[in-house]
Amino acid sequence: MKSIASAPGKVILFGEHFMVYGAKAILCSIDKRIKVTSQVIDERKIKIKSDLGNVEVDVDSSSNNSINLMKPFVYLATRTLKKFKKNGGIEINIESDIPSGIGLGSSSASCVAAAASITGLFEKLPKEDILKLAIEAERTIFKNTSGADCTVCTFGGLAEYDIKNGFKKINSKVDFNLVIANSKQSHHTSEVVEKVKKFKDNNKELFTSLYSQESELIQNALLALEKNDLSTIGSLMSKNQILLEQIGVSTDRLDLLLKEAKKTSFGAKITGAGGGGCIIALVDKSNIEQTLTNLKNHDDVFSSKIDYRGLLDTF
Ligand code: MEV
């Protein structure tokens, strides 16, 4: 029997990095997915196939020292086989619409889809339990994740999130598109988060001030989202970018993309950890084509809508 699950990628509209220190963030899932298919095999192995390569690990080798990016899947498979006292192994196939390492939630979406697909071989868990497992799995490679990315990939839609209060859906009727451009500078989220921690430790007062500016900006963004006021949301995104530049997570290449994007969109910023990855520009039907054209020299440019479905599974 095969167990299949898929989860959407995500963008962070407001609040990346500051959310690691408790600030509210606003995220939305996007219509690009990762699909994970699992099946039980007789061999006592965990076999993983993905765009990042193929890996085989012995279930009984006591340490999880598989290739770094595969650790979450090895963790989920080992834990599940142990829980159900199974003698065989699991084969896991990961197919993705989202390139990894570009800030669109590929790691979180694959952890969520894998948690649902692997546990789905033996039991049907509620989304809350899948999310808990997915965050545990992601922590095998990214110890300090706030958990926000996995949360929005699980529940889908547009949401506010903070570590203390968790996830809260934003139900207003917002209607926008995003133009997403990939800088093709790859990054490791955990390394960029570590760099921001050093910045914070060395610039305590400045960081406190930036944190409170971010928190105020997000309150205004929530009001603008309620009114579907795209021009205010866009201008707040561009202001958020200035705060991100101050904590050192933008790059020359990202700045160049942002300059182009801002010419025609309502506003633009990096999304996710930065240090590379993607920028997002807020658009609607009045300016989507012009913004895509502005960025067309960069071949990895596409538009996206909010995905309202979140985790999907078929057992
Ligand atoms: C990464 O998409 C978002 C960060 O805020 C890290 C996190 O919240 O886990 C940079």
mmCIF file of C-alpha atoms and ligand atoms in Angstrom:
data_model
loop_
_atom_site.group_PDB
_atom_site.id
_atom_site.type_symbol
_atom_site.label_atom_id
_atom_site.label_comp_id
_atom_site.label_asym_id
_atom_site.label_seq_id
_atom_site.Cartn_x
_atom_site.Cartn_y
_atom_site.Cartn_z
ATOM 1 C CA MET A 1 0.000 0.000 0.000
ATOM 2 C CA LYS A 2 1.141 3.523 -0.813
ATOM 3 C CA SER A 3 0.409 6.517 1.376
ATOM 4 C CA ILE A 4 0.475 9.888 -0.394
ATOM 5 C CA ALA A 5 0.361 13.386 1.087
ATOM 6 C CA SER A 6 1.151 16.846 -0.226
ATOM 7 C CA ALA A 7 1.690 20.248 1.386
ATOM 8 C CA PRO A 8 2.035 23.738 -0.068
ATOM 9 C CA GLY A 9 5.081 25.978 0.084
ATOM 10 C CA LYS A 10 4.763 29.345 1.737
ATOM 11 C CA VAL A 11 5.833 32.955 1.705
ATOM 12 C CA ILE A 12 6.275 35.234 4.669
ATOM 13 C CA LEU A 13 4.465 38.495 3.948
ATOM 14 C CA PHE A 14 5.734 40.158 7.134
ATOM 15 C CA GLY A 15 7.847 39.304 10.152
ATOM 16 C CA GLU A 16 10.610 36.848 9.246
ATOM 17 C CA HIS A 17 13.505 36.748 11.716
ATOM 18 C CA PHE A 18 11.737 38.993 14.251
ATOM 19 C CA MET A 19 9.296 36.121 14.808
ATOM 20 C CA VAL A 20 12.153 33.953 16.104
ATOM 21 C CA TYR A 21 12.250 36.417 19.038
ATOM 22 C CA GLY A 22 8.476 36.386 19.615
ATOM 23 C CA ALA A 23 7.129 39.000 17.170
ATOM 24 C CA LYS A 24 3.966 38.359 15.212
ATOM 25 C CA ALA A 25 4.390 37.368 11.573
ATOM 26 C CA ILE A 26 1.974 37.120 8.642
ATOM 27 C CA LEU A 27 2.389 34.156 6.313
ATOM 28 C CA CYS A 28 0.511 32.605 3.440
ATOM 29 C CA SER A 29 0.779 29.304 1.663
ATOM 30 C CA ILE A 30 1.216 29.332 -2.108
ATOM 31 C CA ASP A 31 -0.072 27.205 -4.973
ATOM 32 C CA LYS A 32 3.175 25.238 -5.365
ATOM 33 C CA ARG A 33 3.342 21.866 -3.584
ATOM 34 C CA ILE A 34 5.544 19.045 -2.414
ATOM 35 C CA LYS A 35 4.172 15.519 -2.714
ATOM 36 C CA VAL A 36 5.500 12.611 -0.634
ATOM 37 C CA THR A 37 4.682 8.971 -1.388
ATOM 38 C CA SER A 38 5.641 6.283 1.141
ATOM 39 C CA GLN A 39 5.412 2.521 1.141
ATOM 40 C CA VAL A 40 6.496 -0.264 3.446
ATOM 41 C CA ILE A 41 9.303 -2.464 2.067
ATOM 42 C CA ASP A 42 10.657 -5.824 3.258
ATOM 43 C CA GLU A 43 14.289 -4.656 3.460
ATOM 44 C CA ARG A 44 15.274 -3.170 6.823
ATOM 45 C CA LYS A 45 16.143 0.154 5.184
ATOM 46 C CA ILE A 46 14.889 3.688 4.760
ATOM 47 C CA LYS A 47 15.188 4.576 1.085
ATOM 48 C CA ILE A 48 14.657 8.211 0.108
ATOM 49 C CA LYS A 49 14.331 9.433 -3.482
ATOM 50 C CA SER A 50 14.219 13.160 -4.184
ATOM 51 C CA ASP A 51 15.513 15.905 -6.491
ATOM 52 C CA LEU A 52 18.336 16.348 -3.984
ATOM 53 C CA GLY A 53 19.521 12.786 -4.551
ATOM 54 C CA ASN A 54 18.814 9.256 -3.394
ATOM 55 C CA VAL A 55 19.772 8.021 0.060
ATOM 56 C CA GLU A 56 19.599 4.608 1.784
ATOM 57 C CA VAL A 57 19.989 4.211 5.532
ATOM 58 C CA ASP A 58 19.884 1.085 7.733
ATOM 59 C CA VAL A 59 16.924 1.328 10.097
ATOM 60 C CA ASP A 60 18.946 -0.178 12.948
ATOM 61 C CA SER A 61 22.054 1.994 12.679
ATOM 62 C CA SER A 62 21.689 3.795 15.975
ATOM 63 C CA SER A 63 22.721 7.319 14.875
ATOM 64 C CA ASN A 64 20.874 9.511 12.415
ATOM 65 C CA ASN A 65 23.981 10.604 10.539
ATOM 66 C CA SER A 66 22.467 10.544 7.075
ATOM 67 C CA ILE A 67 23.062 13.418 4.672
ATOM 68 C CA ASN A 68 21.947 16.524 6.511
ATOM 69 C CA LEU A 69 18.889 17.442 4.439
ATOM 70 C CA MET A 70 17.536 13.889 4.668
ATOM 71 C CA LYS A 71 17.610 13.732 8.463
ATOM 72 C CA PRO A 72 13.961 14.778 8.939
ATOM 73 C CA PHE A 73 12.721 11.883 6.769
ATOM 74 C CA VAL A 74 14.999 9.343 8.442
ATOM 75 C CA TYR A 75 13.767 10.636 11.816
ATOM 76 C CA LEU A 76 10.086 10.301 10.821
ATOM 77 C CA ALA A 77 10.497 6.840 9.289
ATOM 78 C CA THR A 78 12.559 5.421 12.182
ATOM 79 C CA ARG A 79 10.184 6.814 14.785
ATOM 80 C CA THR A 80 7.123 5.404 12.982
ATOM 81 C CA LEU A 81 8.636 1.931 12.433
ATOM 82 C CA LYS A 82 9.584 1.815 16.119
ATOM 83 C CA LYS A 83 6.149 2.947 17.285
ATOM 84 C CA PHE A 84 4.381 0.226 15.282
ATOM 85 C CA LYS A 85 7.080 -2.415 15.976
ATOM 86 C CA LYS A 86 7.530 -3.115 12.242
ATOM 87 C CA ASN A 87 10.353 -5.339 10.990
ATOM 88 C CA GLY A 88 10.685 -3.957 7.467
ATOM 89 C CA GLY A 89 11.647 -0.536 6.164
ATOM 90 C CA ILE A 90 10.064 2.408 4.324
ATOM 91 C CA GLU A 91 10.638 3.835 0.875
ATOM 92 C CA ILE A 92 9.947 7.569 0.574
ATOM 93 C CA ASN A 93 9.609 9.431 -2.719
ATOM 94 C CA ILE A 94 9.627 13.246 -2.633
ATOM 95 C CA GLU A 95 8.427 15.240 -5.657
ATOM 96 C CA SER A 96 8.566 19.013 -5.525
ATOM 97 C CA ASP A 97 7.307 22.052 -7.441
ATOM 98 C CA ILE A 98 9.478 24.167 -5.117
ATOM 99 C CA PRO A 99 13.260 24.327 -5.425
ATOM 100 C CA SER A 100 14.997 23.905 -2.079
ATOM 101 C CA GLY A 101 16.915 26.655 -0.307
ATOM 102 C CA ILE A 102 15.082 29.621 -1.827
ATOM 103 C CA GLY A 103 12.860 30.650 1.078
ATOM 104 C CA LEU A 104 9.583 29.205 -0.207
ATOM 105 C CA GLY A 105 9.175 26.619 2.517
ATOM 106 C CA SER A 106 10.392 23.523 0.669
ATOM 107 C CA SER A 107 11.907 22.089 3.843
ATOM 108 C CA SER A 108 8.782 22.678 5.939
ATOM 109 C CA ALA A 109 6.358 21.541 3.227
ATOM 110 C CA SER A 110 8.348 18.337 2.766
ATOM 111 C CA CYS A 111 8.450 17.712 6.536
ATOM 112 C CA VAL A 112 4.656 18.191 6.776
ATOM 113 C CA ALA A 113 3.899 16.033 3.713
ATOM 114 C CA ALA A 114 6.375 13.354 4.877
ATOM 115 C CA ALA A 115 4.941 13.286 8.418
ATOM 116 C CA ALA A 116 1.444 12.715 6.980
ATOM 117 C CA SER A 117 2.560 10.251 4.318
ATOM 118 C CA ILE A 118 4.782 8.107 6.594
ATOM 119 C CA THR A 119 2.422 7.959 9.590
ATOM 120 C CA GLY A 120 -0.454 7.437 7.126
ATOM 121 C CA LEU A 121 0.953 3.974 6.378
ATOM 122 C CA PHE A 122 -0.254 2.891 9.826
ATOM 123 C CA GLU A 123 -2.641 5.475 11.303
ATOM 124 C CA LYS A 124 -4.623 8.592 10.411
ATOM 125 C CA LEU A 125 -3.558 11.463 12.651
ATOM 126 C CA PRO A 126 -5.222 14.863 13.029
ATOM 127 C CA LYS A 127 -3.436 17.808 11.402
ATOM 128 C CA GLU A 128 -2.317 19.118 14.817
ATOM 129 C CA ASP A 129 -0.387 15.880 15.493
ATOM 130 C CA ILE A 130 1.120 15.848 11.993
ATOM 131 C CA LEU A 131 2.300 19.423 12.568
ATOM 132 C CA LYS A 132 3.939 18.496 15.880
ATOM 133 C CA LEU A 133 5.827 15.644 14.205
ATOM 134 C CA ALA A 134 6.818 17.827 11.236
ATOM 135 C CA ILE A 135 8.305 20.491 13.531
ATOM 136 C CA GLU A 136 10.213 17.811 15.497
ATOM 137 C CA ALA A 137 11.539 16.463 12.182
ATOM 138 C CA GLU A 138 12.565 19.901 10.914
ATOM 139 C CA ARG A 139 14.379 20.548 14.213
ATOM 140 C CA THR A 140 16.804 17.700 13.320
ATOM 141 C CA ILE A 141 18.326 20.119 10.778
ATOM 142 C CA PHE A 142 17.161 23.520 12.059
ATOM 143 C CA LYS A 143 17.178 23.568 15.843
ATOM 144 C CA ASN A 144 15.841 27.096 16.318
ATOM 145 C CA THR A 145 12.947 27.151 13.883
ATOM 146 C CA SER A 146 9.971 29.123 15.169
ATOM 147 C CA GLY A 147 7.675 26.457 13.683
ATOM 148 C CA ALA A 148 5.759 29.069 11.683
ATOM 149 C CA ASP A 149 6.591 27.648 8.261
ATOM 150 C CA CYS A 150 5.432 24.112 9.090
ATOM 151 C CA THR A 151 2.272 25.564 10.631
ATOM 152 C CA VAL A 152 1.179 27.486 7.546
ATOM 153 C CA CYS A 153 2.133 24.559 5.264
ATOM 154 C CA THR A 154 -0.177 22.339 7.361
ATOM 155 C CA PHE A 155 -3.236 24.563 7.602
ATOM 156 C CA GLY A 156 -2.864 26.639 4.407
ATOM 157 C CA GLY A 157 -4.330 30.073 3.718
ATOM 158 C CA LEU A 158 -3.289 33.373 5.166
ATOM 159 C CA ALA A 159 -2.426 33.468 8.843
ATOM 160 C CA GLU A 160 -0.818 35.339 11.659
ATOM 161 C CA TYR A 161 1.626 33.452 13.835
ATOM 162 C CA ASP A 162 3.642 34.029 16.933
ATOM 163 C CA ILE A 163 5.514 31.539 19.059
ATOM 164 C CA LYS A 164 3.436 32.175 22.184
ATOM 165 C CA ASN A 165 -0.061 32.134 20.663
ATOM 166 C CA GLY A 166 0.579 29.939 17.626
ATOM 167 C CA PHE A 167 -1.434 30.119 14.455
ATOM 168 C CA LYS A 168 -4.524 32.224 13.763
ATOM 169 C CA LYS A 169 -6.222 32.208 10.366
ATOM 170 C CA ILE A 170 -6.860 35.554 8.729
ATOM 171 C CA ASN A 171 -10.311 35.220 7.235
ATOM 172 C CA SER A 172 -10.602 38.562 5.451
ATOM 173 C CA LYS A 173 -11.350 38.411 1.746
ATOM 174 C CA VAL A 174 -7.953 39.454 0.494
ATOM 175 C CA ASP A 175 -7.422 39.139 -3.199
ATOM 176 C CA PHE A 176 -3.915 39.519 -4.534
ATOM 177 C CA ASN A 177 -1.237 37.832 -6.569
ATOM 178 C CA LEU A 178 2.432 37.642 -5.796
ATOM 179 C CA VAL A 179 5.223 37.862 -8.307
ATOM 180 C CA ILE A 180 8.088 35.748 -6.998
ATOM 181 C CA ALA A 181 11.631 36.100 -8.344
ATOM 182 C CA ASN A 182 14.429 33.745 -7.405
ATOM 183 C CA SER A 183 17.838 35.384 -6.867
ATOM 184 C CA LYS A 184 19.448 31.954 -7.448
ATOM 185 C CA GLN A 185 21.677 32.669 -4.469
ATOM 186 C CA SER A 186 21.107 29.651 -2.277
ATOM 187 C CA HIS A 187 21.159 29.969 1.488
ATOM 188 C CA HIS A 188 20.745 27.902 4.613
ATOM 189 C CA THR A 189 17.979 29.282 6.787
ATOM 190 C CA SER A 190 19.648 28.073 9.979
ATOM 191 C CA GLU A 191 22.888 29.916 9.087
ATOM 192 C CA VAL A 192 21.082 33.185 8.315
ATOM 193 C CA VAL A 193 19.108 32.884 11.576
ATOM 194 C CA GLU A 194 22.422 32.368 13.414
ATOM 195 C CA LYS A 195 23.872 35.478 11.728
ATOM 196 C CA VAL A 196 20.862 37.543 12.861
ATOM 197 C CA LYS A 197 21.323 36.232 16.406
ATOM 198 C CA LYS A 198 24.903 37.546 16.386
ATOM 199 C CA PHE A 199 23.660 40.900 15.049
ATOM 200 C CA LYS A 200 21.055 41.031 17.842
ATOM 201 C CA ASP A 201 23.592 40.138 20.550
ATOM 202 C CA ASN A 202 26.019 42.819 19.302
ATOM 203 C CA ASN A 203 23.388 45.533 18.718
ATOM 204 C CA LYS A 204 20.900 45.072 21.557
ATOM 205 C CA GLU A 205 19.356 48.549 21.544
ATOM 206 C CA LEU A 206 19.101 48.803 17.781
ATOM 207 C CA PHE A 207 17.540 45.356 17.559
ATOM 208 C CA THR A 208 14.963 46.249 20.237
ATOM 209 C CA SER A 209 14.013 49.354 18.277
ATOM 210 C CA LEU A 210 13.768 47.435 14.968
ATOM 211 C CA TYR A 211 11.680 44.760 16.707
ATOM 212 C CA SER A 212 9.167 47.313 17.955
ATOM 213 C CA GLN A 213 9.002 49.007 14.531
ATOM 214 C CA GLU A 214 8.304 45.583 13.009
ATOM 215 C CA SER A 215 5.568 44.829 15.560
ATOM 216 C CA GLU A 216 3.830 48.146 14.877
ATOM 217 C CA LEU A 217 4.119 47.642 11.126
ATOM 218 C CA ILE A 218 2.466 44.227 11.431
ATOM 219 C CA GLN A 219 -0.500 45.653 13.365
ATOM 220 C CA ASN A 220 -1.011 48.128 10.496
ATOM 221 C CA ALA A 221 -0.622 45.326 7.943
ATOM 222 C CA LEU A 222 -3.374 43.307 9.680
ATOM 223 C CA LEU A 223 -5.729 46.310 9.432
ATOM 224 C CA ALA A 224 -4.831 46.824 5.752
ATOM 225 C CA LEU A 225 -5.425 43.120 5.021
ATOM 226 C CA GLU A 226 -8.898 43.396 6.586
ATOM 227 C CA LYS A 227 -9.712 46.161 4.083
ATOM 228 C CA ASN A 228 -7.934 44.449 1.142
ATOM 229 C CA ASP A 229 -6.026 47.734 0.821
ATOM 230 C CA LEU A 230 -3.262 46.549 -1.507
ATOM 231 C CA SER A 231 -1.505 49.876 -1.818
ATOM 232 C CA THR A 232 -1.021 50.112 1.998
ATOM 233 C CA ILE A 233 -0.053 46.420 2.288
ATOM 234 C CA GLY A 234 2.517 46.899 -0.497
ATOM 235 C CA SER A 235 4.001 50.017 1.032
ATOM 236 C CA LEU A 236 4.276 48.232 4.421
ATOM 237 C CA MET A 237 6.074 45.336 2.677
ATOM 238 C CA SER A 238 8.635 47.776 1.275
ATOM 239 C CA LYS A 239 9.043 49.291 4.779
ATOM 240 C CA ASN A 240 9.521 45.798 6.219
ATOM 241 C CA GLN A 241 12.308 45.304 3.670
ATOM 242 C CA ILE A 242 14.166 48.334 5.098
ATOM 243 C CA LEU A 243 14.114 46.680 8.548
ATOM 244 C CA LEU A 244 15.382 43.418 7.045
ATOM 245 C CA GLU A 245 18.210 45.291 5.320
ATOM 246 C CA GLN A 246 19.204 46.734 8.689
ATOM 247 C CA ILE A 247 19.595 43.285 10.245
ATOM 248 C CA GLY A 248 21.793 42.307 7.309
ATOM 249 C CA VAL A 249 19.770 39.673 5.481
ATOM 250 C CA SER A 250 19.509 41.313 2.060
ATOM 251 C CA THR A 251 22.157 41.027 -0.681
ATOM 252 C CA ASP A 252 23.125 43.169 -3.711
ATOM 253 C CA ARG A 253 21.378 40.726 -5.995
ATOM 254 C CA LEU A 254 18.168 40.815 -3.932
ATOM 255 C CA ASP A 255 18.336 44.636 -3.832
ATOM 256 C CA LEU A 256 18.539 44.695 -7.632
ATOM 257 C CA LEU A 257 15.492 42.457 -8.005
ATOM 258 C CA LEU A 258 13.603 44.559 -5.468
ATOM 259 C CA LYS A 259 14.402 47.769 -7.353
ATOM 260 C CA GLU A 260 12.904 46.298 -10.537
ATOM 261 C CA ALA A 261 9.894 44.837 -8.728
ATOM 262 C CA LYS A 262 9.048 48.098 -6.957
ATOM 263 C CA LYS A 263 8.765 49.992 -10.262
ATOM 264 C CA THR A 264 5.331 48.526 -10.979
ATOM 265 C CA SER A 265 4.122 46.485 -7.987
ATOM 266 C CA PHE A 266 2.423 47.773 -4.812
ATOM 267 C CA GLY A 267 5.547 46.892 -2.835
ATOM 268 C CA ALA A 268 8.198 44.214 -2.498
ATOM 269 C CA LYS A 269 10.507 42.512 -0.022
ATOM 270 C CA ILE A 270 12.560 39.393 0.456
ATOM 271 C CA THR A 271 10.657 36.429 1.849
ATOM 272 C CA GLY A 272 11.980 33.875 4.327
ATOM 273 C CA ALA A 273 15.463 33.944 5.692
ATOM 274 C CA GLY A 274 17.119 36.108 3.017
ATOM 275 C CA GLY A 275 20.863 35.989 2.377
ATOM 276 C CA GLY A 276 19.685 34.806 -1.064
ATOM 277 C CA GLY A 277 16.439 33.065 -1.948
ATOM 278 C CA CYS A 278 13.442 34.935 -3.302
ATOM 279 C CA ILE A 279 11.768 38.306 -3.347
ATOM 280 C CA ILE A 280 8.002 38.739 -3.457
ATOM 281 C CA ALA A 281 6.139 41.635 -5.060
ATOM 282 C CA LEU A 282 2.483 42.362 -4.288
ATOM 283 C CA VAL A 283 0.347 42.775 -7.415
ATOM 284 C CA ASP A 284 -3.178 42.401 -8.743
ATOM 285 C CA LYS A 285 -4.490 42.137 -12.284
ATOM 286 C CA SER A 286 -3.692 45.815 -12.928
ATOM 287 C CA ASN A 287 0.084 45.399 -12.591
ATOM 288 C CA ILE A 288 0.925 41.680 -12.653
ATOM 289 C CA GLU A 289 1.987 41.555 -16.317
ATOM 290 C CA GLN A 290 4.143 44.685 -16.083
ATOM 291 C CA THR A 291 5.873 43.369 -12.961
ATOM 292 C CA LEU A 292 6.562 39.992 -14.572
ATOM 293 C CA THR A 293 7.950 41.830 -17.613
ATOM 294 C CA ASN A 294 10.190 44.045 -15.463
ATOM 295 C CA LEU A 295 11.727 40.972 -13.915
ATOM 296 C CA LYS A 296 11.783 38.866 -17.064
ATOM 297 C CA ASN A 297 15.583 39.012 -17.486
ATOM 298 C CA HIS A 298 15.694 36.734 -14.480
ATOM 299 C CA ASP A 299 14.314 33.490 -15.872
ATOM 300 C CA ASP A 300 13.082 32.170 -12.531
ATOM 301 C CA VAL A 301 10.123 34.523 -12.147
ATOM 302 C CA PHE A 302 6.547 33.368 -11.709
ATOM 303 C CA SER A 303 3.274 34.469 -10.192
ATOM 304 C CA SER A 304 1.450 32.744 -7.391
ATOM 305 C CA LYS A 305 -1.851 32.841 -5.512
ATOM 306 C CA ILE A 306 -2.733 31.849 -1.955
ATOM 307 C CA ASP A 307 -3.351 28.097 -1.449
ATOM 308 C CA TYR A 308 -6.284 27.611 0.920
ATOM 309 C CA ARG A 309 -6.075 23.802 1.172
ATOM 310 C CA GLY A 310 -2.944 23.165 3.251
ATOM 311 C CA LEU A 311 -1.998 19.534 3.875
ATOM 312 C CA LEU A 312 -3.816 17.028 1.679
ATOM 313 C CA ASP A 313 -3.603 13.290 2.114
ATOM 314 C CA THR A 314 -4.916 10.175 0.472
ATOM 315 C CA PHE A 315 -4.476 6.865 2.218
HETATM 316 C C1 MEV B 1 12.238 31.299 7.590
HETATM 317 O O1 MEV B 1 11.279 31.047 6.566
HETATM 318 C C2 MEV B 1 11.668 32.234 8.621
HETATM 319 C C3 MEV B 1 12.644 32.639 9.715
HETATM 320 O O2 MEV B 1 11.952 33.605 10.516
HETATM 321 C C4 MEV B 1 13.045 31.469 10.573
HETATM 322 C C5 MEV B 1 11.888 30.871 11.393
HETATM 323 O O3 MEV B 1 10.958 31.589 11.760
HETATM 324 O O4 MEV B 1 11.968 29.662 11.679
HETATM 325 C C6 MEV B 1 13.872 33.298 9.143
#
